[in-house]
Amino acid sequence: MNKNRPVNLDISTIKLPAAGLVSILHRISGVVLFAVVALLLCMLDASLESEQGFQEIADTFNSVPAKLILWASLAALIYHLIAGVRHLLMDMGIGESLEGGRRSAVAVLVLSVILILLAGVLVW
């Protein structure tokens, strides 16, 4: 092993290719979804306890912070779904080449941005 190789410890200077960015964002969106599921289950539990609990949860969804959380949750779900489909297609042998991987990564990013913005419009 060559111990004289240069080591770059400044992460802010590293330029990731599109496929690397898609992979990291896919993992982050999975963690966000894991946390959101816990929050949504607590809200479901509160809404099913009583009519008053349901009304409180319904009123909560009319606030701006709740709408932002809902939009962020939908954004994570949309992104994770699209990136997951990309991974499944690559597992089937579609887009495995370097160029195919780059193109599919860019397609995931573009399609995700469009659908996330559309979800934002629908939430508001």
CSV table of N, CA, C and O in Angstrom, one decimal:
chain,number,residue,atom,x,y,z
A,1,MET,N,0.8,-1.2,0.0
A,1,MET,CA,0.0,0.0,0.0
A,1,MET,C,0.9,1.2,0.0
A,1,MET,O,1.8,1.3,0.8
A,2,ASN,N,0.5,2.2,-0.8
A,2,ASN,CA,1.3,3.4,-0.9
A,2,ASN,C,0.9,4.4,0.1
A,2,ASN,O,-0.2,4.9,0.1
A,3,LYS,N,1.8,4.7,1.1
A,3,LYS,CA,1.5,5.6,2.2
A,3,LYS,C,1.8,7.0,1.9
A,3,LYS,O,1.5,7.9,2.7
A,4,ASN,N,2.4,7.3,0.7
A,4,ASN,CA,2.7,8.7,0.3
A,4,ASN,C,1.6,9.3,-0.5
A,4,ASN,O,1.9,10.4,-1.1
A,5,ARG,N,0.5,8.7,-0.6
A,5,ARG,CA,-0.6,9.3,-1.5
A,5,ARG,C,-1.2,10.5,-0.8
A,5,ARG,O,-1.2,10.6,0.4
A,6,PRO,N,-1.7,11.4,-1.6
A,6,PRO,CA,-2.3,12.6,-1.0
A,6,PRO,C,-3.6,12.3,-0.3
A,6,PRO,O,-4.4,11.4,-0.8
A,7,VAL,N,-3.9,12.9,0.8
A,7,VAL,CA,-5.1,12.7,1.5
A,7,VAL,C,-5.9,14.0,1.6
A,7,VAL,O,-5.3,15.0,2.1
A,8,ASN,N,-7.1,14.0,1.2
A,8,ASN,CA,-7.9,15.2,1.2
A,8,ASN,C,-8.9,15.0,2.3
A,8,ASN,O,-9.9,14.3,2.2
A,9,LEU,N,-8.8,15.8,3.4
A,9,LEU,CA,-9.7,15.6,4.6
A,9,LEU,C,-10.7,16.7,4.6
A,9,LEU,O,-11.6,16.8,5.5
A,10,ASP,N,-10.7,17.7,3.6
A,10,ASP,CA,-11.7,18.7,3.6
A,10,ASP,C,-12.8,18.3,2.7
A,10,ASP,O,-12.7,18.4,1.5
A,11,ILE,N,-13.9,17.9,3.3
A,11,ILE,CA,-15.1,17.3,2.6
A,11,ILE,C,-15.7,18.4,1.7
A,11,ILE,O,-16.3,18.0,0.6
A,12,SER,N,-15.6,19.6,2.0
A,12,SER,CA,-16.3,20.6,1.2
A,12,SER,C,-15.6,20.9,-0.1
A,12,SER,O,-16.2,21.4,-1.0
A,13,THR,N,-14.4,20.4,-0.3
A,13,THR,CA,-13.7,20.5,-1.6
A,13,THR,C,-13.9,19.3,-2.5
A,13,THR,O,-13.5,19.4,-3.7
A,14,ILE,N,-14.5,18.3,-2.0
A,14,ILE,CA,-14.7,17.1,-2.8
A,14,ILE,C,-16.0,17.3,-3.7
A,14,ILE,O,-17.1,17.6,-3.2
A,15,LYS,N,-15.8,17.1,-5.0
A,15,LYS,CA,-16.9,17.2,-6.0
A,15,LYS,C,-17.4,15.8,-6.3
A,15,LYS,O,-16.7,15.0,-6.9
A,16,LEU,N,-18.6,15.5,-5.8
A,16,LEU,CA,-19.2,14.2,-6.1
A,16,LEU,C,-19.8,14.1,-7.5
A,16,LEU,O,-20.4,15.1,-7.9
A,17,PRO,N,-19.7,13.0,-8.1
A,17,PRO,CA,-20.4,12.8,-9.4
A,17,PRO,C,-21.9,12.7,-9.1
A,17,PRO,O,-22.3,12.5,-7.9
A,18,ALA,N,-22.7,12.8,-10.1
A,18,ALA,CA,-24.2,12.8,-9.9
A,18,ALA,C,-24.6,11.5,-9.2
A,18,ALA,O,-25.5,11.5,-8.3
A,19,ALA,N,-24.0,10.4,-9.6
A,19,ALA,CA,-24.4,9.1,-9.1
A,19,ALA,C,-24.1,9.0,-7.6
A,19,ALA,O,-24.8,8.4,-6.8
A,20,GLY,N,-23.0,9.6,-7.2
A,20,GLY,CA,-22.6,9.6,-5.8
A,20,GLY,C,-23.6,10.5,-4.9
A,20,GLY,O,-24.0,10.1,-3.8
A,21,LEU,N,-23.9,11.6,-5.5
A,21,LEU,CA,-24.9,12.5,-4.8
A,21,LEU,C,-26.2,11.8,-4.7
A,21,LEU,O,-26.9,11.9,-3.6
A,22,VAL,N,-26.7,11.1,-5.7
A,22,VAL,CA,-28.0,10.4,-5.7
A,22,VAL,C,-27.9,9.3,-4.6
A,22,VAL,O,-28.9,9.2,-3.8
A,23,SER,N,-26.8,8.6,-4.5
A,23,SER,CA,-26.7,7.6,-3.5
A,23,SER,C,-26.7,8.1,-2.1
A,23,SER,O,-27.4,7.5,-1.2
A,24,ILE,N,-26.0,9.2,-1.8
A,24,ILE,CA,-26.0,9.7,-0.5
A,24,ILE,C,-27.4,10.3,-0.1
A,24,ILE,O,-27.9,10.1,1.0
A,25,LEU,N,-28.0,11.0,-1.1
A,25,LEU,CA,-29.3,11.6,-0.8
A,25,LEU,C,-30.4,10.5,-0.6
A,25,LEU,O,-31.3,10.6,0.2
A,26,HIS,N,-30.2,9.3,-1.3
A,26,HIS,CA,-31.1,8.2,-1.1
A,26,HIS,C,-31.0,7.7,0.3
A,26,HIS,O,-32.0,7.4,1.0
A,27,ARG,N,-29.8,7.6,0.9
A,27,ARG,CA,-29.6,7.1,2.3
A,27,ARG,C,-30.2,8.1,3.2
A,27,ARG,O,-30.9,7.8,4.2
A,28,ILE,N,-30.0,9.4,3.0
A,28,ILE,CA,-30.5,10.5,3.9
A,28,ILE,C,-32.0,10.5,3.9
A,28,ILE,O,-32.7,10.6,4.9
A,29,SER,N,-32.6,10.3,2.7
A,29,SER,CA,-34.1,10.3,2.6
A,29,SER,C,-34.6,9.1,3.3
A,29,SER,O,-35.7,9.1,3.9
A,30,GLY,N,-33.9,8.0,3.3
A,30,GLY,CA,-34.3,6.8,4.1
A,30,GLY,C,-34.4,7.0,5.6
A,30,GLY,O,-35.3,6.6,6.3
A,31,VAL,N,-33.4,7.7,6.1
A,31,VAL,CA,-33.3,8.0,7.5
A,31,VAL,C,-34.4,9.0,7.9
A,31,VAL,O,-35.1,8.8,8.9
A,32,VAL,N,-34.7,10.0,7.0
A,32,VAL,CA,-35.8,10.9,7.3
A,32,VAL,C,-37.1,10.2,7.3
A,32,VAL,O,-37.9,10.4,8.2
A,33,LEU,N,-37.3,9.3,6.3
A,33,LEU,CA,-38.6,8.5,6.3
A,33,LEU,C,-38.7,7.7,7.6
A,33,LEU,O,-39.9,7.5,8.1
A,34,PHE,N,-37.7,7.1,8.1
A,34,PHE,CA,-37.7,6.3,9.3
A,34,PHE,C,-38.2,7.2,10.5
A,34,PHE,O,-39.1,6.8,11.2
A,35,ALA,N,-37.7,8.4,10.6
A,35,ALA,CA,-38.2,9.3,11.6
A,35,ALA,C,-39.6,9.8,11.4
A,35,ALA,O,-40.4,9.9,12.4
A,36,VAL,N,-39.9,10.1,10.2
A,36,VAL,CA,-41.3,10.6,9.9
A,36,VAL,C,-42.3,9.5,10.2
A,36,VAL,O,-43.4,9.8,10.7
A,37,VAL,N,-42.0,8.2,9.9
A,37,VAL,CA,-43.0,7.2,10.2
A,37,VAL,C,-43.3,7.2,11.7
A,37,VAL,O,-44.5,7.0,12.1
A,38,ALA,N,-42.3,7.3,12.5
A,38,ALA,CA,-42.6,7.4,14.0
A,38,ALA,C,-43.5,8.6,14.3
A,38,ALA,O,-44.5,8.4,15.1
A,39,LEU,N,-43.3,9.7,13.8
A,39,LEU,CA,-44.1,10.9,14.0
A,39,LEU,C,-45.5,10.7,13.5
A,39,LEU,O,-46.5,11.0,14.2
A,40,LEU,N,-45.7,10.1,12.3
A,40,LEU,CA,-47.0,9.9,11.8
A,40,LEU,C,-47.8,8.9,12.5
A,40,LEU,O,-49.0,9.0,12.7
A,41,LEU,N,-47.1,7.9,13.1
A,41,LEU,CA,-47.8,6.8,13.9
A,41,LEU,C,-48.3,7.4,15.2
A,41,LEU,O,-49.4,7.1,15.7
A,42,CYS,N,-47.5,8.3,15.8
A,42,CYS,CA,-47.9,9.0,17.0
A,42,CYS,C,-49.2,9.9,16.7
A,42,CYS,O,-50.1,9.9,17.5
A,43,MET,N,-49.1,10.6,15.6
A,43,MET,CA,-50.3,11.4,15.2
A,43,MET,C,-51.5,10.5,14.9
A,43,MET,O,-52.6,10.9,15.3
A,44,LEU,N,-51.3,9.4,14.3
A,44,LEU,CA,-52.4,8.5,14.0
A,44,LEU,C,-53.0,8.0,15.3
A,44,LEU,O,-54.3,7.9,15.5
A,45,ASP,N,-52.2,7.6,16.3
A,45,ASP,CA,-52.6,7.1,17.6
A,45,ASP,C,-53.5,8.2,18.3
A,45,ASP,O,-54.5,7.9,18.8
A,46,ALA,N,-53.0,9.4,18.2
A,46,ALA,CA,-53.7,10.5,18.9
A,46,ALA,C,-55.0,10.8,18.2
A,46,ALA,O,-56.0,11.1,18.9
A,47,SER,N,-55.1,10.7,16.9
A,47,SER,CA,-56.3,11.0,16.2
A,47,SER,C,-57.3,9.9,16.4
A,47,SER,O,-58.5,10.1,16.2
A,48,LEU,N,-56.9,8.7,16.7
A,48,LEU,CA,-57.8,7.6,16.9
A,48,LEU,C,-58.3,7.4,18.3
A,48,LEU,O,-59.3,6.7,18.6
A,49,GLU,N,-57.7,8.1,19.2
A,49,GLU,CA,-58.1,8.0,20.6
A,49,GLU,C,-59.5,8.6,20.9
A,49,GLU,O,-60.3,8.1,21.6
A,50,SER,N,-59.7,9.8,20.3
A,50,SER,CA,-61.0,10.5,20.6
A,50,SER,C,-61.3,11.4,19.5
A,50,SER,O,-60.5,11.7,18.6
A,51,GLU,N,-62.5,11.9,19.5
A,51,GLU,CA,-62.9,12.9,18.5
A,51,GLU,C,-62.1,14.2,18.7
A,51,GLU,O,-61.7,14.9,17.7
A,52,GLN,N,-61.9,14.6,19.9
A,52,GLN,CA,-61.1,15.8,20.3
A,52,GLN,C,-59.7,15.6,19.8
A,52,GLN,O,-59.1,16.5,19.2
A,53,GLY,N,-59.1,14.4,19.9
A,53,GLY,CA,-57.7,14.2,19.4
A,53,GLY,C,-57.6,14.3,17.9
A,53,GLY,O,-56.7,14.8,17.4
A,54,PHE,N,-58.7,13.8,17.3
A,54,PHE,CA,-58.7,13.9,15.8
A,54,PHE,C,-58.8,15.4,15.4
A,54,PHE,O,-58.1,15.8,14.5
A,55,GLN,N,-59.6,16.1,16.1
A,55,GLN,CA,-59.8,17.5,15.7
A,55,GLN,C,-58.5,18.3,16.0
A,55,GLN,O,-58.1,19.2,15.2
A,56,GLU,N,-57.7,18.0,17.0
A,56,GLU,CA,-56.4,18.6,17.3
A,56,GLU,C,-55.4,18.3,16.2
A,56,GLU,O,-54.7,19.2,15.8
A,57,ILE,N,-55.4,17.1,15.8
A,57,ILE,CA,-54.4,16.7,14.7
A,57,ILE,C,-54.9,17.4,13.4
A,57,ILE,O,-54.0,17.9,12.7
A,58,ALA,N,-56.2,17.5,13.1
A,58,ALA,CA,-56.6,18.1,11.9
A,58,ALA,C,-56.3,19.6,12.0
A,58,ALA,O,-55.9,20.2,10.9
A,59,ASP,N,-56.4,20.2,13.1
A,59,ASP,CA,-56.1,21.7,13.3
A,59,ASP,C,-54.6,21.9,13.1
A,59,ASP,O,-54.1,22.9,12.6
A,60,THR,N,-53.8,20.9,13.6
A,60,THR,CA,-52.4,21.0,13.5
A,60,THR,C,-51.9,21.1,12.0
A,60,THR,O,-51.0,21.8,11.7
A,61,PHE,N,-52.6,20.3,11.2
A,61,PHE,CA,-52.2,20.3,9.8
A,61,PHE,C,-52.5,21.6,9.0
A,61,PHE,O,-52.1,21.8,7.9
A,62,ASN,N,-53.2,22.5,9.7
A,62,ASN,CA,-53.5,23.8,9.1
A,62,ASN,C,-52.4,24.9,9.4
A,62,ASN,O,-52.4,25.9,8.8
A,63,SER,N,-51.4,24.5,10.2
A,63,SER,CA,-50.4,25.5,10.6
A,63,SER,C,-49.2,25.4,9.5
A,63,SER,O,-49.0,24.3,8.9
A,64,VAL,N,-48.5,26.5,9.4
A,64,VAL,CA,-47.4,26.5,8.5
A,64,VAL,C,-46.3,25.5,8.8
A,64,VAL,O,-45.8,24.8,7.9
A,65,PRO,N,-45.8,25.4,10.1
A,65,PRO,CA,-44.8,24.4,10.4
A,65,PRO,C,-45.2,23.0,10.1
A,65,PRO,O,-44.4,22.2,9.6
A,66,ALA,N,-46.5,22.7,10.3
A,66,ALA,CA,-46.9,21.3,10.0
A,66,ALA,C,-47.0,21.1,8.5
A,66,ALA,O,-46.6,20.0,8.0
A,67,LYS,N,-47.3,22.1,7.7
A,67,LYS,CA,-47.3,21.9,6.3
A,67,LYS,C,-45.9,21.8,5.8
A,67,LYS,O,-45.7,21.0,4.8
A,68,LEU,N,-44.9,22.5,6.4
A,68,LEU,CA,-43.5,22.3,6.0
A,68,LEU,C,-43.0,20.9,6.3
A,68,LEU,O,-42.3,20.3,5.5
A,69,ILE,N,-43.4,20.4,7.5
A,69,ILE,CA,-43.0,19.0,7.8
A,69,ILE,C,-43.7,18.0,6.9
A,69,ILE,O,-43.0,17.1,6.4
A,70,LEU,N,-44.9,18.2,6.6
A,70,LEU,CA,-45.6,17.3,5.6
A,70,LEU,C,-45.0,17.4,4.3
A,70,LEU,O,-44.7,16.3,3.6
A,71,TRP,N,-44.6,18.6,3.8
A,71,TRP,CA,-44.0,18.7,2.5
A,71,TRP,C,-42.6,18.1,2.5
A,71,TRP,O,-42.2,17.4,1.5
A,72,ALA,N,-41.8,18.3,3.6
A,72,ALA,CA,-40.5,17.6,3.7
A,72,ALA,C,-40.6,16.1,3.7
A,72,ALA,O,-39.8,15.4,3.1
A,73,SER,N,-41.7,15.6,4.4
A,73,SER,CA,-41.9,14.2,4.4
A,73,SER,C,-42.3,13.6,3.0
A,73,SER,O,-41.8,12.6,2.6
A,74,LEU,N,-43.1,14.4,2.3
A,74,LEU,CA,-43.4,13.9,1.0
A,74,LEU,C,-42.2,14.0,0.0
A,74,LEU,O,-42.0,13.2,-0.8
A,75,ALA,N,-41.4,15.0,0.3
A,75,ALA,CA,-40.2,15.2,-0.6
A,75,ALA,C,-39.3,14.0,-0.3
A,75,ALA,O,-38.7,13.4,-1.3
A,76,ALA,N,-39.1,13.6,0.9
A,76,ALA,CA,-38.2,12.4,1.2
A,76,ALA,C,-38.8,11.2,0.6
A,76,ALA,O,-38.1,10.3,0.0
A,77,LEU,N,-40.1,11.0,0.7
A,77,LEU,CA,-40.8,9.8,0.1
A,77,LEU,C,-40.7,9.8,-1.4
A,77,LEU,O,-40.3,8.8,-2.0
A,78,ILE,N,-40.9,10.9,-2.0
A,78,ILE,CA,-40.8,11.0,-3.5
A,78,ILE,C,-39.4,10.7,-4.0
A,78,ILE,O,-39.1,9.9,-4.9
A,79,TYR,N,-38.4,11.4,-3.3
A,79,TYR,CA,-37.0,11.1,-3.7
A,79,TYR,C,-36.6,9.7,-3.5
A,79,TYR,O,-36.0,9.1,-4.4
A,80,HIS,N,-36.9,9.1,-2.3
A,80,HIS,CA,-36.5,7.8,-2.0
A,80,HIS,C,-37.2,6.8,-3.0
A,80,HIS,O,-36.5,5.8,-3.4
A,81,LEU,N,-38.4,7.0,-3.4
A,81,LEU,CA,-39.1,6.2,-4.3
A,81,LEU,C,-38.4,6.2,-5.7
A,81,LEU,O,-38.1,5.1,-6.3
A,82,ILE,N,-38.1,7.4,-6.2
A,82,ILE,CA,-37.5,7.5,-7.5
A,82,ILE,C,-36.1,6.9,-7.5
A,82,ILE,O,-35.7,6.2,-8.4
A,83,ALA,N,-35.3,7.2,-6.5
A,83,ALA,CA,-34.0,6.7,-6.4
A,83,ALA,C,-34.0,5.2,-6.2
A,83,ALA,O,-33.2,4.4,-6.8
A,84,GLY,N,-35.0,4.7,-5.5
A,84,GLY,CA,-35.1,3.2,-5.3
A,84,GLY,C,-35.5,2.5,-6.6
A,84,GLY,O,-35.0,1.4,-6.9
A,85,VAL,N,-36.3,3.1,-7.4
A,85,VAL,CA,-36.7,2.5,-8.8
A,85,VAL,C,-35.4,2.5,-9.6
A,85,VAL,O,-35.2,1.5,-10.3
A,86,ARG,N,-34.6,3.6,-9.5
A,86,ARG,CA,-33.3,3.6,-10.3
A,86,ARG,C,-32.4,2.4,-9.9
A,86,ARG,O,-31.9,1.7,-10.7
A,87,HIS,N,-32.4,2.2,-8.6
A,87,HIS,CA,-31.5,1.1,-8.1
A,87,HIS,C,-32.1,-0.3,-8.6
A,87,HIS,O,-31.3,-1.2,-8.9
A,88,LEU,N,-33.4,-0.4,-8.6
A,88,LEU,CA,-34.0,-1.7,-9.0
A,88,LEU,C,-33.7,-1.9,-10.5
A,88,LEU,O,-33.4,-3.0,-11.0
A,89,LEU,N,-33.8,-0.8,-11.3
A,89,LEU,CA,-33.5,-0.9,-12.7
A,89,LEU,C,-32.1,-1.3,-13.0
A,89,LEU,O,-31.8,-2.1,-13.8
A,90,MET,N,-31.2,-0.7,-12.2
A,90,MET,CA,-29.8,-1.1,-12.3
A,90,MET,C,-29.5,-2.5,-11.9
A,90,MET,O,-28.7,-3.2,-12.5
A,91,ASP,N,-30.3,-3.0,-10.9
A,91,ASP,CA,-30.1,-4.4,-10.5
A,91,ASP,C,-30.6,-5.4,-11.6
A,91,ASP,O,-30.1,-6.5,-11.7
A,92,MET,N,-31.5,-4.9,-12.5
A,92,MET,CA,-32.0,-5.7,-13.6
A,92,MET,C,-31.0,-5.6,-14.8
A,92,MET,O,-31.3,-6.1,-15.9
A,93,GLY,N,-30.0,-4.8,-14.7
A,93,GLY,CA,-29.0,-4.6,-15.8
A,93,GLY,C,-29.3,-3.4,-16.7
A,93,GLY,O,-28.6,-3.3,-17.7
A,94,ILE,N,-30.2,-2.6,-16.3
A,94,ILE,CA,-30.6,-1.4,-17.1
A,94,ILE,C,-29.8,-0.2,-16.6
A,94,ILE,O,-29.9,0.2,-15.4
A,95,GLY,N,-29.0,0.4,-17.4
A,95,GLY,CA,-28.2,1.6,-17.0
A,95,GLY,C,-27.0,1.3,-16.1
A,95,GLY,O,-26.7,2.1,-15.3
A,96,GLU,N,-26.4,0.2,-16.3
A,96,GLU,CA,-25.2,-0.2,-15.5
A,96,GLU,C,-23.9,0.5,-16.0
A,96,GLU,O,-23.0,0.5,-15.3
A,97,SER,N,-23.9,1.0,-17.2
A,97,SER,CA,-22.7,1.6,-17.7
A,97,SER,C,-22.4,2.9,-17.0
A,97,SER,O,-23.3,3.4,-16.3
A,98,LEU,N,-21.2,3.4,-17.2
A,98,LEU,CA,-20.8,4.7,-16.5
A,98,LEU,C,-21.7,5.8,-17.0
A,98,LEU,O,-22.3,6.6,-16.3
A,99,GLU,N,-21.9,5.9,-18.3
A,99,GLU,CA,-22.8,6.9,-18.9
A,99,GLU,C,-24.3,6.7,-18.5
A,99,GLU,O,-25.0,7.6,-18.2
A,100,GLY,N,-24.7,5.4,-18.5
A,100,GLY,CA,-26.1,5.1,-18.1
A,100,GLY,C,-26.3,5.5,-16.7
A,100,GLY,O,-27.4,6.0,-16.3
A,101,GLY,N,-25.4,5.2,-15.8
A,101,GLY,CA,-25.5,5.6,-14.4
A,101,GLY,C,-25.6,7.1,-14.2
A,101,GLY,O,-26.3,7.6,-13.4
A,102,ARG,N,-24.8,7.8,-15.0
A,102,ARG,CA,-24.8,9.3,-14.9
A,102,ARG,C,-26.1,9.8,-15.3
A,102,ARG,O,-26.7,10.7,-14.7
A,103,ARG,N,-26.6,9.3,-16.5
A,103,ARG,CA,-27.8,9.8,-17.0
A,103,ARG,C,-29.0,9.5,-16.1
A,103,ARG,O,-29.9,10.3,-15.9
A,104,SER,N,-29.0,8.3,-15.6
A,104,SER,CA,-30.1,7.9,-14.7
A,104,SER,C,-30.1,8.8,-13.4
A,104,SER,O,-31.1,9.1,-12.8
A,105,ALA,N,-28.9,9.1,-12.9
A,105,ALA,CA,-28.7,9.9,-11.7
A,105,ALA,C,-29.2,11.3,-11.9
A,105,ALA,O,-30.0,11.9,-11.1
A,106,VAL,N,-28.9,11.9,-13.1
A,106,VAL,CA,-29.4,13.2,-13.4
A,106,VAL,C,-30.9,13.2,-13.6
A,106,VAL,O,-31.6,14.1,-13.1
A,107,ALA,N,-31.4,12.1,-14.2
A,107,ALA,CA,-32.9,11.9,-14.4
A,107,ALA,C,-33.6,11.9,-13.0
A,107,ALA,O,-34.7,12.5,-12.8
A,108,VAL,N,-33.0,11.1,-12.1
A,108,VAL,CA,-33.6,11.1,-10.7
A,108,VAL,C,-33.6,12.4,-10.1
A,108,VAL,O,-34.7,12.8,-9.5
A,109,LEU,N,-32.6,13.2,-10.2
A,109,LEU,CA,-32.5,14.5,-9.6
A,109,LEU,C,-33.6,15.5,-10.2
A,109,LEU,O,-34.3,16.1,-9.5
A,110,VAL,N,-33.6,15.5,-11.5
A,110,VAL,CA,-34.6,16.4,-12.2
A,110,VAL,C,-36.0,16.0,-11.9
A,110,VAL,O,-36.8,16.8,-11.6
A,111,LEU,N,-36.3,14.7,-12.1
A,111,LEU,CA,-37.7,14.2,-11.8
A,111,LEU,C,-38.1,14.5,-10.4
A,111,LEU,O,-39.2,14.8,-10.1
A,112,SER,N,-37.2,14.2,-9.5
A,112,SER,CA,-37.5,14.5,-8.1
A,112,SER,C,-37.8,15.9,-7.8
A,112,SER,O,-38.8,16.2,-7.1
A,113,VAL,N,-37.0,16.8,-8.3
A,113,VAL,CA,-37.2,18.3,-8.1
A,113,VAL,C,-38.6,18.6,-8.7
A,113,VAL,O,-39.4,19.4,-8.0
A,114,ILE,N,-39.0,18.2,-9.8
A,114,ILE,CA,-40.3,18.5,-10.4
A,114,ILE,C,-41.4,18.0,-9.6
A,114,ILE,O,-42.3,18.7,-9.2
A,115,LEU,N,-41.3,16.7,-9.1
A,115,LEU,CA,-42.4,16.1,-8.3
A,115,LEU,C,-42.5,16.7,-6.9
A,115,LEU,O,-43.6,16.9,-6.4
A,116,ILE,N,-41.3,17.1,-6.4
A,116,ILE,CA,-41.3,17.7,-5.0
A,116,ILE,C,-41.9,19.1,-5.1
A,116,ILE,O,-42.7,19.5,-4.2
A,117,LEU,N,-41.6,19.8,-6.1
A,117,LEU,CA,-42.2,21.1,-6.3
A,117,LEU,C,-43.7,21.0,-6.5
A,117,LEU,O,-44.5,21.8,-6.0
A,118,LEU,N,-44.2,20.0,-7.3
A,118,LEU,CA,-45.6,19.8,-7.5
A,118,LEU,C,-46.3,19.4,-6.2
A,118,LEU,O,-47.4,19.9,-5.9
A,119,ALA,N,-45.6,18.6,-5.4
A,119,ALA,CA,-46.2,18.2,-4.1
A,119,ALA,C,-46.3,19.4,-3.2
A,119,ALA,O,-47.3,19.6,-2.4
A,120,GLY,N,-45.3,20.3,-3.3
A,120,GLY,CA,-45.4,21.6,-2.5
A,120,GLY,C,-46.5,22.4,-2.8
A,120,GLY,O,-47.2,23.0,-2.0
A,121,VAL,N,-46.8,22.5,-4.1
A,121,VAL,CA,-48.0,23.3,-4.6
A,121,VAL,C,-49.3,22.7,-4.1
A,121,VAL,O,-50.2,23.4,-3.6
A,122,LEU,N,-49.3,21.3,-4.1
A,122,LEU,CA,-50.6,20.7,-3.6
A,122,LEU,C,-50.8,20.7,-2.1
A,122,LEU,O,-51.9,20.8,-1.6
A,123,VAL,N,-49.7,20.8,-1.4
A,123,VAL,CA,-49.7,20.9,0.1
A,123,VAL,C,-50.3,22.2,0.5
A,123,VAL,O,-51.1,22.3,1.4
A,124,TRP,N,-49.8,23.3,-0.2
A,124,TRP,CA,-50.3,24.6,0.2
A,124,TRP,C,-51.6,24.9,-0.4
A,124,TRP,O,-52.4,25.6,0.0
